[in-house]
Tab-separated table of C-alpha atoms in Angstrom:
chain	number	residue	atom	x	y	z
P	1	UNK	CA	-14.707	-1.926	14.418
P	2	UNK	CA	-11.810	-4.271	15.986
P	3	UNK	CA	-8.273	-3.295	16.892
P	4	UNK	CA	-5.697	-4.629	14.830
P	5	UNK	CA	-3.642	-7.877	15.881
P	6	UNK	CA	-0.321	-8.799	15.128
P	7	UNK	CA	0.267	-9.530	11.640
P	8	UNK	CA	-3.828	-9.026	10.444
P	9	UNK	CA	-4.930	-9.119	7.306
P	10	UNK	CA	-6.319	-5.801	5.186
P	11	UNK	CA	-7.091	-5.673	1.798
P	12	UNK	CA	-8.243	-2.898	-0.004
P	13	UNK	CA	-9.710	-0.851	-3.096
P	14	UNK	CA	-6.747	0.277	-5.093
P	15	UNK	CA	-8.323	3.391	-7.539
P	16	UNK	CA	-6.587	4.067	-10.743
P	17	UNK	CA	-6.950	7.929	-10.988
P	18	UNK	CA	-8.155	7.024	-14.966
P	19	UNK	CA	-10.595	4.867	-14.336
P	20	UNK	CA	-14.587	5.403	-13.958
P	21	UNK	CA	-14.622	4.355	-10.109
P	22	UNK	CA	-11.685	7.924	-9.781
P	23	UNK	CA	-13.650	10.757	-8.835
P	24	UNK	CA	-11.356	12.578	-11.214
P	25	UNK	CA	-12.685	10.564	-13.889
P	26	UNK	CA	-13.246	12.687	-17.011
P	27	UNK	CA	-15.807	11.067	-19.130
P	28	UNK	CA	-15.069	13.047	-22.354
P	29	UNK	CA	-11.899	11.972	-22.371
P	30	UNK	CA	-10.393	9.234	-24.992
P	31	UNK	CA	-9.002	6.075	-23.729
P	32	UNK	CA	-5.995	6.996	-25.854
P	33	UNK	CA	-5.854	10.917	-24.521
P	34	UNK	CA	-6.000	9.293	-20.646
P	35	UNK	CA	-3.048	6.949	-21.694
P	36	UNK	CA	-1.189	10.146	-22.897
P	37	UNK	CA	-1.399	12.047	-19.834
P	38	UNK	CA	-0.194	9.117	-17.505
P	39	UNK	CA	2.553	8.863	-19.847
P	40	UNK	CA	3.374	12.231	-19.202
P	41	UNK	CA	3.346	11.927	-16.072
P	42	UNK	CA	5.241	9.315	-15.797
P	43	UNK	CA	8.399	10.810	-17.596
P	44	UNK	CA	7.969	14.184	-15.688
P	45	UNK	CA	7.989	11.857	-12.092
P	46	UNK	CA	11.041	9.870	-13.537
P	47	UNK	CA	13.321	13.575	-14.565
P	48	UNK	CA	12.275	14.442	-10.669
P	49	UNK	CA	13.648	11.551	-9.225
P	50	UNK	CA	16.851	12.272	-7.775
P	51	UNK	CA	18.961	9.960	-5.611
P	52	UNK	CA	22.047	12.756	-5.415
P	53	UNK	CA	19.779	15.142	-3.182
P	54	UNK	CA	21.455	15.551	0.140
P	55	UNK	CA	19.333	14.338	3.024
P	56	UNK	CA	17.986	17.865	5.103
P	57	UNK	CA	17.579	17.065	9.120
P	58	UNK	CA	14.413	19.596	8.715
P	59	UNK	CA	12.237	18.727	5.634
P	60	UNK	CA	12.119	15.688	3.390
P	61	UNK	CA	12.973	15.933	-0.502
P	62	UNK	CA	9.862	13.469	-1.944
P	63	UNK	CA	11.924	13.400	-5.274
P	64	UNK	CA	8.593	12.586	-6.963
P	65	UNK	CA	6.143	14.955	-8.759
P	66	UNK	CA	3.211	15.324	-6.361
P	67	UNK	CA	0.825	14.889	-9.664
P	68	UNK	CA	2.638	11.530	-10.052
P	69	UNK	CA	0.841	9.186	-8.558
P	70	UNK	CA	-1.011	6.978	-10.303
P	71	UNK	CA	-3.587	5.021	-7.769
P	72	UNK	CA	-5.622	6.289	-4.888
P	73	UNK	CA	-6.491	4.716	-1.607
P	74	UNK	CA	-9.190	5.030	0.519
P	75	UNK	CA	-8.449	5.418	4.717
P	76	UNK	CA	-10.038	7.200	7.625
P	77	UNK	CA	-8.153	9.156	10.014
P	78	UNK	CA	-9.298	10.156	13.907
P	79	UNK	CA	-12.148	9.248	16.203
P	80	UNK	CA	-14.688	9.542	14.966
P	81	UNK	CA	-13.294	8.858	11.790
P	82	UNK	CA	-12.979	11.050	8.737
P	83	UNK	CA	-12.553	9.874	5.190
P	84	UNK	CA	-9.191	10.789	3.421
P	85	UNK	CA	-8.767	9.706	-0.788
P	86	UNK	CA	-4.946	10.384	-1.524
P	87	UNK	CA	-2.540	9.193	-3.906
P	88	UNK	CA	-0.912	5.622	-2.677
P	89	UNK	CA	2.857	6.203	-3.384
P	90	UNK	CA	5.720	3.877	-3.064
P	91	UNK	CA	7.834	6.721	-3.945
P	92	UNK	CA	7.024	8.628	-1.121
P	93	UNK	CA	7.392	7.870	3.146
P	94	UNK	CA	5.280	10.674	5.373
P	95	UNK	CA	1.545	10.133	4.772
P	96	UNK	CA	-0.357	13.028	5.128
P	97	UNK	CA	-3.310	15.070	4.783
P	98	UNK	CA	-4.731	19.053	4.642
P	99	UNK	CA	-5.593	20.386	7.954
P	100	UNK	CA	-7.800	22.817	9.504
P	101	UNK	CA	-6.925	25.341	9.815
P	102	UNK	CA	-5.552	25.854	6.662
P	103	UNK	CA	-3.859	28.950	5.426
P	104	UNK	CA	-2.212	28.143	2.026
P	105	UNK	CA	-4.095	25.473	0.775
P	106	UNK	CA	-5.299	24.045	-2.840
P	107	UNK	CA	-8.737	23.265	-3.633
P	108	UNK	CA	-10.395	19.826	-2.896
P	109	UNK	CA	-13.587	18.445	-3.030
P	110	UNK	CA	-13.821	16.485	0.413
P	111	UNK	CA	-13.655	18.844	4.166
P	112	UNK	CA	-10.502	19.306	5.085
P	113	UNK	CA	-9.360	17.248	8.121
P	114	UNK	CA	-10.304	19.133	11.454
P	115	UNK	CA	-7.839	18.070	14.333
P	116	UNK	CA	-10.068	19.886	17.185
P	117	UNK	CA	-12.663	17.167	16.343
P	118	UNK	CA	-10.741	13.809	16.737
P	119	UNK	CA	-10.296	12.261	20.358
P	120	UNK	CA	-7.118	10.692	19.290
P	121	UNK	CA	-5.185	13.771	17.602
P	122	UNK	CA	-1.845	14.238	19.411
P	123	UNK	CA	0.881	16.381	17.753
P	124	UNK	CA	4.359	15.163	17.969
P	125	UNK	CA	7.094	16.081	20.724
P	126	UNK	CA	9.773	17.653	19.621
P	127	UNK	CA	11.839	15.138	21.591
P	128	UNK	CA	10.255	12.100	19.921
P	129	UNK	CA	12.414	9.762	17.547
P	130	UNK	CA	9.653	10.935	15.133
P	131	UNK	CA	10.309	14.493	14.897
P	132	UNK	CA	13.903	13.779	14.627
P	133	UNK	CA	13.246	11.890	10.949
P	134	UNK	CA	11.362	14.668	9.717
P	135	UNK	CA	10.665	17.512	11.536
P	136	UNK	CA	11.943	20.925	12.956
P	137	UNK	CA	10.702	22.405	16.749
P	138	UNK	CA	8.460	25.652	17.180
P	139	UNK	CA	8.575	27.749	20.257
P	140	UNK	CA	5.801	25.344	21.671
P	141	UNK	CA	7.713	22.146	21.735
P	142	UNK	CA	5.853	20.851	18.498
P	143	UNK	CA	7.375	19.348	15.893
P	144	UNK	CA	6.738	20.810	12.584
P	145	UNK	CA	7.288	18.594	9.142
P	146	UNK	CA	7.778	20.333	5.925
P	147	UNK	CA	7.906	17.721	2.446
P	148	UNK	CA	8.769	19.056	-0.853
P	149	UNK	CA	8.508	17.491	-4.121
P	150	UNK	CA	10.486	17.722	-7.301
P	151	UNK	CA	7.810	19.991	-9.211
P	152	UNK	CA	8.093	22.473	-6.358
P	153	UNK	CA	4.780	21.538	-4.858
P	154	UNK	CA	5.219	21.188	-1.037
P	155	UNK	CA	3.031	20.442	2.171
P	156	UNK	CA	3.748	22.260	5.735
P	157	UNK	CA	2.416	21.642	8.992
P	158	UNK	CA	2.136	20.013	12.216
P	159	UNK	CA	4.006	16.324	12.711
P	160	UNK	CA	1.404	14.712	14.301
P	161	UNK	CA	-0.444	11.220	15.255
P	162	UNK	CA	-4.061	9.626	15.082
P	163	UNK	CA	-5.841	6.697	14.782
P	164	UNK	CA	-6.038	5.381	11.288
P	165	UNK	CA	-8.690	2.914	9.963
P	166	UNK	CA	-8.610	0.858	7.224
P	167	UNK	CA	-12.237	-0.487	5.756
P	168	UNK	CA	-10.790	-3.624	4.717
P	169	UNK	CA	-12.920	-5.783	2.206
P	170	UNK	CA	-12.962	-9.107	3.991
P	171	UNK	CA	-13.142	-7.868	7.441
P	172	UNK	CA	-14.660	-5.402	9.516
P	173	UNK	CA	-13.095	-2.492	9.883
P	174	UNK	CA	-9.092	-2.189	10.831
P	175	UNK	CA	-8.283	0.144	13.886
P	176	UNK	CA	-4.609	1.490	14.114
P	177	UNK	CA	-3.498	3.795	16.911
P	178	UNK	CA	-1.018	6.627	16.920
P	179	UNK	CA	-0.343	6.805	13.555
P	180	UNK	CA	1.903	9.558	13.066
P	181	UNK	CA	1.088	11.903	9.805
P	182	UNK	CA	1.303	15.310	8.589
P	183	UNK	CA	-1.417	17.554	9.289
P	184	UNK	CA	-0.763	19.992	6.501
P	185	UNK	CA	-1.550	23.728	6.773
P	186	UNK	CA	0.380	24.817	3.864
P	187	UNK	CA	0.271	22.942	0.533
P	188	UNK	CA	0.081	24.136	-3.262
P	189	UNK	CA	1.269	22.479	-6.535
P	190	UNK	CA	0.251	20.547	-9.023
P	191	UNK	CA	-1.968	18.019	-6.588
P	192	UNK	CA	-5.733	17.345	-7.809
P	193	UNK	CA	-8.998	18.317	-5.974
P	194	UNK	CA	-10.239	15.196	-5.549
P	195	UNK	CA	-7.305	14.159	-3.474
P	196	UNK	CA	-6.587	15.079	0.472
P	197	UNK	CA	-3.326	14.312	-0.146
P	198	UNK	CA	-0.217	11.285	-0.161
P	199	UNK	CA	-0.178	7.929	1.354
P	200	UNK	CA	3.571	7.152	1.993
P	201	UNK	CA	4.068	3.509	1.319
P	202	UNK	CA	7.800	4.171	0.724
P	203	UNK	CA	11.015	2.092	2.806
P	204	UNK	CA	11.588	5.296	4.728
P	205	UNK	CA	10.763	4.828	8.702
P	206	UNK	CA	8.382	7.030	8.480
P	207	UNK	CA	5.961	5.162	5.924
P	208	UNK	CA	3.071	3.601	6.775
P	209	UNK	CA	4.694	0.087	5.919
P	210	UNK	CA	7.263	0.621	8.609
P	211	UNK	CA	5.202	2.164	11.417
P	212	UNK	CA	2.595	-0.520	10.966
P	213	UNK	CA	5.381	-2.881	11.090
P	214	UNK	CA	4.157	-4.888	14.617
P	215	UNK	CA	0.713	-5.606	12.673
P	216	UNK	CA	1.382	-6.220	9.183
P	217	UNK	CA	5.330	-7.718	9.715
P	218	UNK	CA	6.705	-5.308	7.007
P	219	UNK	CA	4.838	-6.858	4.573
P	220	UNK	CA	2.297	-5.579	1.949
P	221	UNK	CA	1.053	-6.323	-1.850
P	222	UNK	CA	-0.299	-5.358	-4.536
P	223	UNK	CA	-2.569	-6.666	-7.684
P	224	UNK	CA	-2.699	-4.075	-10.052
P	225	UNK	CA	-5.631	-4.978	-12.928
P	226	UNK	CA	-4.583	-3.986	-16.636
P	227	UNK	CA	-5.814	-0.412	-17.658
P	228	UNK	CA	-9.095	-1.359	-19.621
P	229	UNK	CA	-10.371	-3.813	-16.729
P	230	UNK	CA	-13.505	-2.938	-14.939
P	231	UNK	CA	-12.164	-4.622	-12.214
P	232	UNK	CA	-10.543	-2.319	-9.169
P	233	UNK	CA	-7.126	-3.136	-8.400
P	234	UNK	CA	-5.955	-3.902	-4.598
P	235	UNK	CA	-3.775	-3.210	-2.093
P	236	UNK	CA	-3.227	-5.800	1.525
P	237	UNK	CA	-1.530	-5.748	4.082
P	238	UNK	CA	-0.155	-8.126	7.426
P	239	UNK	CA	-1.544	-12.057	6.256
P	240	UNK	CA	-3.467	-10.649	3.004
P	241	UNK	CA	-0.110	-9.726	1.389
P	242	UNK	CA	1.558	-13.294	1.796
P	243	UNK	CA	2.394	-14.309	-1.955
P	244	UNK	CA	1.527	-17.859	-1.739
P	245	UNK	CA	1.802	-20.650	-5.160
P	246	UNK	CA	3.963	-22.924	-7.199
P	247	UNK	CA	4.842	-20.175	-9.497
P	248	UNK	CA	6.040	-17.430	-7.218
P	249	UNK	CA	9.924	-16.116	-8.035
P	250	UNK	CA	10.976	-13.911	-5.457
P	251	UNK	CA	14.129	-11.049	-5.803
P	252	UNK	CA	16.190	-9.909	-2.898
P	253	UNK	CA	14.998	-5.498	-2.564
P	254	UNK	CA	18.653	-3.999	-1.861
P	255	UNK	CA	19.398	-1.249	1.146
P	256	UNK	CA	20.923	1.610	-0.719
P	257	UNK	CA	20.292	5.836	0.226
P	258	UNK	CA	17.748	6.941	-0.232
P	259	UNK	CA	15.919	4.434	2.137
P	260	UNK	CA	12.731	5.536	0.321
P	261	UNK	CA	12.908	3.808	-3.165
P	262	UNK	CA	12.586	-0.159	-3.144
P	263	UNK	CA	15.402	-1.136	-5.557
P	264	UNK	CA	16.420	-4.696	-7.424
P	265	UNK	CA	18.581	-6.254	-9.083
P	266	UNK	CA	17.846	-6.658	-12.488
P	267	UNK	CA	20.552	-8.587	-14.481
P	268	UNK	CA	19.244	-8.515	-18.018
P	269	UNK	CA	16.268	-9.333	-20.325
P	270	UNK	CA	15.479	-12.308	-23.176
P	271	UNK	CA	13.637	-11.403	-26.368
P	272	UNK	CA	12.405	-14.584	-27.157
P	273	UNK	CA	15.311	-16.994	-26.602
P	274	UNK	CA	17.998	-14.882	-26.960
P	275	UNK	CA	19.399	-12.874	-23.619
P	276	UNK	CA	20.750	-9.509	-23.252
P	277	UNK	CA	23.305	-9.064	-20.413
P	278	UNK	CA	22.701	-5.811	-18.250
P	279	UNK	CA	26.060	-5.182	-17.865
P	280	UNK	CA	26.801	-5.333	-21.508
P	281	UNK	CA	25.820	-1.799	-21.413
P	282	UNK	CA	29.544	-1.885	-20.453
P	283	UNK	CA	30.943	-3.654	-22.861
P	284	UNK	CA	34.370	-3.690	-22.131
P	285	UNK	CA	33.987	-4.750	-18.359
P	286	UNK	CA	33.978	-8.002	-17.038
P	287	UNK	CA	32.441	-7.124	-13.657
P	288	UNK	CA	29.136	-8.491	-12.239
P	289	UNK	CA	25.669	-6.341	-12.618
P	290	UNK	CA	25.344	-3.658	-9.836
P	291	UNK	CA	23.235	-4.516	-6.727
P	292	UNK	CA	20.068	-2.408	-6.835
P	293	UNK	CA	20.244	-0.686	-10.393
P	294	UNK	CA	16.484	-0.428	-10.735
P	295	UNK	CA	13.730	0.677	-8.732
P	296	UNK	CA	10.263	-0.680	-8.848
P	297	UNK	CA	7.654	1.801	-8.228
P	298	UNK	CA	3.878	1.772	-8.823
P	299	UNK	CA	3.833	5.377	-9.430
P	300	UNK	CA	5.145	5.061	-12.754
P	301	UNK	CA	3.979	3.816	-15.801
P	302	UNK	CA	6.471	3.330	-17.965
P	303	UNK	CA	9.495	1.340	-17.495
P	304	UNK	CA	12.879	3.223	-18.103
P	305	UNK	CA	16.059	1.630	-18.859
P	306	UNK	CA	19.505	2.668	-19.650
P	307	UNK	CA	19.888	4.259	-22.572
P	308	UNK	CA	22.718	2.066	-24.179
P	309	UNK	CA	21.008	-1.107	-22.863
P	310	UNK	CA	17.913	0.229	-23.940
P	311	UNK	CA	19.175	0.525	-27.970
P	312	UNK	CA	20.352	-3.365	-27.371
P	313	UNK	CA	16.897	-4.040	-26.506
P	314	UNK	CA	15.206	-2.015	-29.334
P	315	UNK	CA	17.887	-3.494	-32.006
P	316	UNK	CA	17.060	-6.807	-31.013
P	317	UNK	CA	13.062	-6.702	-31.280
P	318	UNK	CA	13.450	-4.910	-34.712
P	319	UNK	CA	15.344	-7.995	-35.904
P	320	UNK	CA	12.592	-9.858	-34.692
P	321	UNK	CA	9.440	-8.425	-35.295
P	322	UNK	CA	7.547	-8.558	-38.923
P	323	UNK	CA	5.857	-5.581	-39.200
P	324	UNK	CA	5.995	-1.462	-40.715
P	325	UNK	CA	7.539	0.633	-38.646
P	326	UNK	CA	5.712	4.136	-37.718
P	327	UNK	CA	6.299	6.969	-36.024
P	328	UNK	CA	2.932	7.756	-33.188
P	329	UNK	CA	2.069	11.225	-33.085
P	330	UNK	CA	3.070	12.210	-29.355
P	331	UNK	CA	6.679	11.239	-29.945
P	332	UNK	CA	6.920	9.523	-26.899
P	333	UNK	CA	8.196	6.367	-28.117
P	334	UNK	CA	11.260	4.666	-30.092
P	335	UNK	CA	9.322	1.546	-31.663
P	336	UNK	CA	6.270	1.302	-32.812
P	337	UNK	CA	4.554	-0.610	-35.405
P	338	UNK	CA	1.273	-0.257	-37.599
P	339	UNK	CA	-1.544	-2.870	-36.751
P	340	UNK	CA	-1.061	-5.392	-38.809
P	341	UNK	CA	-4.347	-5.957	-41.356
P	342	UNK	CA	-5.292	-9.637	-40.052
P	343	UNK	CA	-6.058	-6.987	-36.885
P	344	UNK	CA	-3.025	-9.308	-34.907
P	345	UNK	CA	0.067	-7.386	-33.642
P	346	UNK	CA	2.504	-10.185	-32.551
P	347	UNK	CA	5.944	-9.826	-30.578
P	348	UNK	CA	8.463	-12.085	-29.079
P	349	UNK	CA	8.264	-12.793	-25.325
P	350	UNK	CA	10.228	-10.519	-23.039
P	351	UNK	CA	11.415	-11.850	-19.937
P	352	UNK	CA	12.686	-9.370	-17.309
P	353	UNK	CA	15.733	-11.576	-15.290
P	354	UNK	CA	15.513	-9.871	-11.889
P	355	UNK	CA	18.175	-11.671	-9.081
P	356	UNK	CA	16.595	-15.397	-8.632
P	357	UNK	CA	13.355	-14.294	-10.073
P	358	UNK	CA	12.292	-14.159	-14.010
P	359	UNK	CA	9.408	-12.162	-14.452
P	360	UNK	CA	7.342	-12.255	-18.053
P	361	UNK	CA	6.835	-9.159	-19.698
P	362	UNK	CA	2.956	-9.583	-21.385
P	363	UNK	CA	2.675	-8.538	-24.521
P	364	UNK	CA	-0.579	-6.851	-23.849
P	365	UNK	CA	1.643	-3.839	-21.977
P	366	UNK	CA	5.039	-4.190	-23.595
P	367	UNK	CA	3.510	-3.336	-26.968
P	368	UNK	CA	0.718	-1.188	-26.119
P	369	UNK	CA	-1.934	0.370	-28.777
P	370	UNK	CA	-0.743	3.857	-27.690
P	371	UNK	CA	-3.393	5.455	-31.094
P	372	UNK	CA	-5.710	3.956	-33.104
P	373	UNK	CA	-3.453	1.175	-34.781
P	374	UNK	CA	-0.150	2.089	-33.606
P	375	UNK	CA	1.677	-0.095	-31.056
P	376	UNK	CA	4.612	0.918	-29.186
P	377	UNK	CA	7.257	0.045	-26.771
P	378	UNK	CA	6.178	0.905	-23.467
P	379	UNK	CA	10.171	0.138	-22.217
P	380	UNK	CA	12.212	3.656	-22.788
P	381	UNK	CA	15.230	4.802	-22.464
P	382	UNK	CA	16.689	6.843	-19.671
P	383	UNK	CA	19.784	9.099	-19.476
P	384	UNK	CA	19.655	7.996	-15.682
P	385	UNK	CA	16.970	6.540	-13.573
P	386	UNK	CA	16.224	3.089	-14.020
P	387	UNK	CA	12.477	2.321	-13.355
P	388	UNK	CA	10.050	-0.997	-13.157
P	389	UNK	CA	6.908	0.901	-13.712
P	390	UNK	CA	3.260	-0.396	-13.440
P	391	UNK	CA	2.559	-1.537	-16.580
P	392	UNK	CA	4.459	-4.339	-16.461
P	393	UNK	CA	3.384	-5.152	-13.100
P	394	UNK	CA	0.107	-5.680	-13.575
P	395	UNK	CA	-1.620	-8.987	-13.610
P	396	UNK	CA	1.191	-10.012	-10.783
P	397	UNK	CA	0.577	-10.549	-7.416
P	398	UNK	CA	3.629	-8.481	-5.972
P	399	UNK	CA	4.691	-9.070	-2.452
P	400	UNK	CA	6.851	-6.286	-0.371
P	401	UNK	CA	8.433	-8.472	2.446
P	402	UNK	CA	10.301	-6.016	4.442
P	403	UNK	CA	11.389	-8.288	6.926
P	404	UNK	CA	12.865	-10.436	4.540
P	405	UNK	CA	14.240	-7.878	2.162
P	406	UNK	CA	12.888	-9.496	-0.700
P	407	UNK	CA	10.168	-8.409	-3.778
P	408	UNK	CA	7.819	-11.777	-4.691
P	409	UNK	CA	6.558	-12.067	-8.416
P	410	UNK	CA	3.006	-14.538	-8.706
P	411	UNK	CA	1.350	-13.993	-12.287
P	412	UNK	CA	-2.420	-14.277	-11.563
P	413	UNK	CA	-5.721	-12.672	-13.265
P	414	UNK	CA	-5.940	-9.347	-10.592
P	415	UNK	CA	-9.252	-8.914	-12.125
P	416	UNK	CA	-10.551	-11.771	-10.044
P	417	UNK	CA	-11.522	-10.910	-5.918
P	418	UNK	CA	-9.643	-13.872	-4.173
P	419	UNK	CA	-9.296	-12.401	-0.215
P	420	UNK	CA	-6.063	-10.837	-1.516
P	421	UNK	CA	-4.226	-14.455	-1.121
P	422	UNK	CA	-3.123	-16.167	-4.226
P	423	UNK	CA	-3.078	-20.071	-4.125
């Protein structure tokens, strides 16, 4: 094992919580009834979003569903180190984990983290910089976090730190000390028992992209493989998550509250050659787009947009698209179309314009066989949130620079190892 340097590299496994390498797998399942559920989740984690809730100076409001996550990531907390599988969450800052001893907890299938058997385990001074982000003092001087989430699941417990280690696929294994985390005592909801808990990867300070900020310079990535790959998808950080090649487009990420969410600019979308202005969802005002009116989050599958500039969309891909329109049985789509019988479903090209940076929309998840022979619109609309979700991420390289402020775009095959570096 090696201490981390300034600025190392880490790669690793991310685990799509649908696909055979999840331990929460469910191999009588149908492809199609696992692409239900994440849809599903995926509305119910964009109604919880909520960037109106007031900021508390003793708990932190996750905003998120705590079943929404979509990928899990593998780390190892305290010396000697223990194992942790919890959701990876851009939506989310604290990390943390459940803690012995536990007196409210839910079911998993991994030991719950012991504290009294890690060198390293400190818990947090009430006095620290720490506790003031997150936490509330007991009559011991310890800080004490509480997180809630918007389906009224919630973790409680100590605000603490550790050495976290990251088994990094190129390298031997990553050392990080004084981590700080929640050690949760208290947690129910809706959160799975084959997870330990949530890996904050969020803009908040408390994230672990921030607090690892002297080794990785604020910057991490992500390759996210399309949902039928065997391939795992991955997740680097420091020098792994450099977006390097001629076809990079990069999009400045705007500061706006809450410091969590990682918003853009997105200032409208083509079908085929013909553009649609974002802010002719207003179509009366002259004014520019607004900064930051959509967040990009991994969490979600789907990608919401305005409902009015949604219908603009949908208008314009039924005028050109040759096909029978049907209705799937779920009802959680506007347009969908039957497979055609030469087997071929074809659709114009949608390009998303972000600020500086056009990113193409691949037909293979903007029309997406949601039942057997029924294609639909994986872009909805939304009475409020706007939301980049996963789907049409994947198969880009997508580079967080925090120090930079900026969101970098490189379309590559994700289903190919390459040290997490694209050339």
């Amino acid at each position: 094992m090696i201490e981390a340097k300034k600025h190392d590299g880490i790669t690793l496994d991310l685990i799509h919580r649908d696909s055979p390498q999840s331990p929460s797998y469910n191999v009588s399942e149908t492809y199609f009834e696992r692409l239900n559920k994440a849809f599903h989740r995926s509305i119910s984690r964009k109604s919880s979003i909520s960037l109106l809730s007031s900021k508390s100076t003793n708990s932190i409001s996750a905003r998120v569903t705590a079943d929404g996550g979509e990928y899990l990531m593998k780390i190892r907390i305290g010396t000697p180190p223990v194992e942790i599988l919890a959701i990876a969450d851009t939506g989310s800052d604290l990390t943390w984990t459940q803690c012995k001893p536990c007196s409210r907890c839910y079911n998993q299938t991994a030991p719950l983290f012991d504290p009294e058997k890690t060198k390293t385990y400190r818990k947090v001074s009430c006095k620290s910089k720490q506790c003031s982000e997150v936490g509330s003092c007991d009559s011991s001087n310890n800080c004490k976090y509480q997180v809630s989430y918007g389906d009224r699941s919630f973790s409680m417990g100590d605000l603490a730190v550790d050495t976290f280690t990251f088994d990094s696929n190129y390298r031997k294994k990553v050392s990080l000390p004084k981590v700080a985390f929640g050690c949760g005592h208290q947690n129910e909801g809706t959160f799975k028992e084959t997870g330990s808990g949530i890996i904050g990867l969020g803009a908040g300070s408390l994230s672990i992209v921030k607090q690892l900020d002297k080794y990785i310079g604020g910057r991490f990535s992500y390759c996210l493989t399309f949902i039928d790959s065997n391939a795992s998808s991955r997740i680097s950080f420091g020098r792994d998550a450099i977006v390097r090649g001629r076809k990079v487009k990069s999009t400045p990420i705007v500061s706006k509250y809450p410091d969590t969410f990682y918003y853009l600019t997105l200032e409208g979308l083509s079908v085929g050659s013909e553009r649609l202005e974002y802010n002719s969802i207003n179509s009366n005002s002259k004014e520019s787009v607004e900064e930051g009116n959509i967040i990009i989050d991994s969490g979600t599958t789907l990608t919401f947009l305005p409902s009015e500039f949604y219908y603009k969309l949908e208008s314009k891909l039924v005028k050109a698209i040759r096909g029978k329109r049907v209705s799937e049985s779920q009802a959680n789509f506007g347009l969908c179309y039957a497979l055609p019988r030469n087997g071929k479903f074809n659709a114009p090209p949608i390009v998303a314009h972000f600020r500086g940076a056009d990113v193409e929309l691949r037909q293979e998840s903007t029309f997406l066989q949601v039942e057997k022979g029924v294609f639909c619109l994986t872009l909805v609309p939304s009475q409020d949130m706007a939301i980049f979700g996963n789907l049409h991420q994947m198969n880009y390289h997508i580079g967080y620079d925090l120090k930079n402020l900026k969101v970098s775009f490189l379309p590559i095959d994700c289903s190919k190892k390459s040290r997490g570096k694209s050339r």
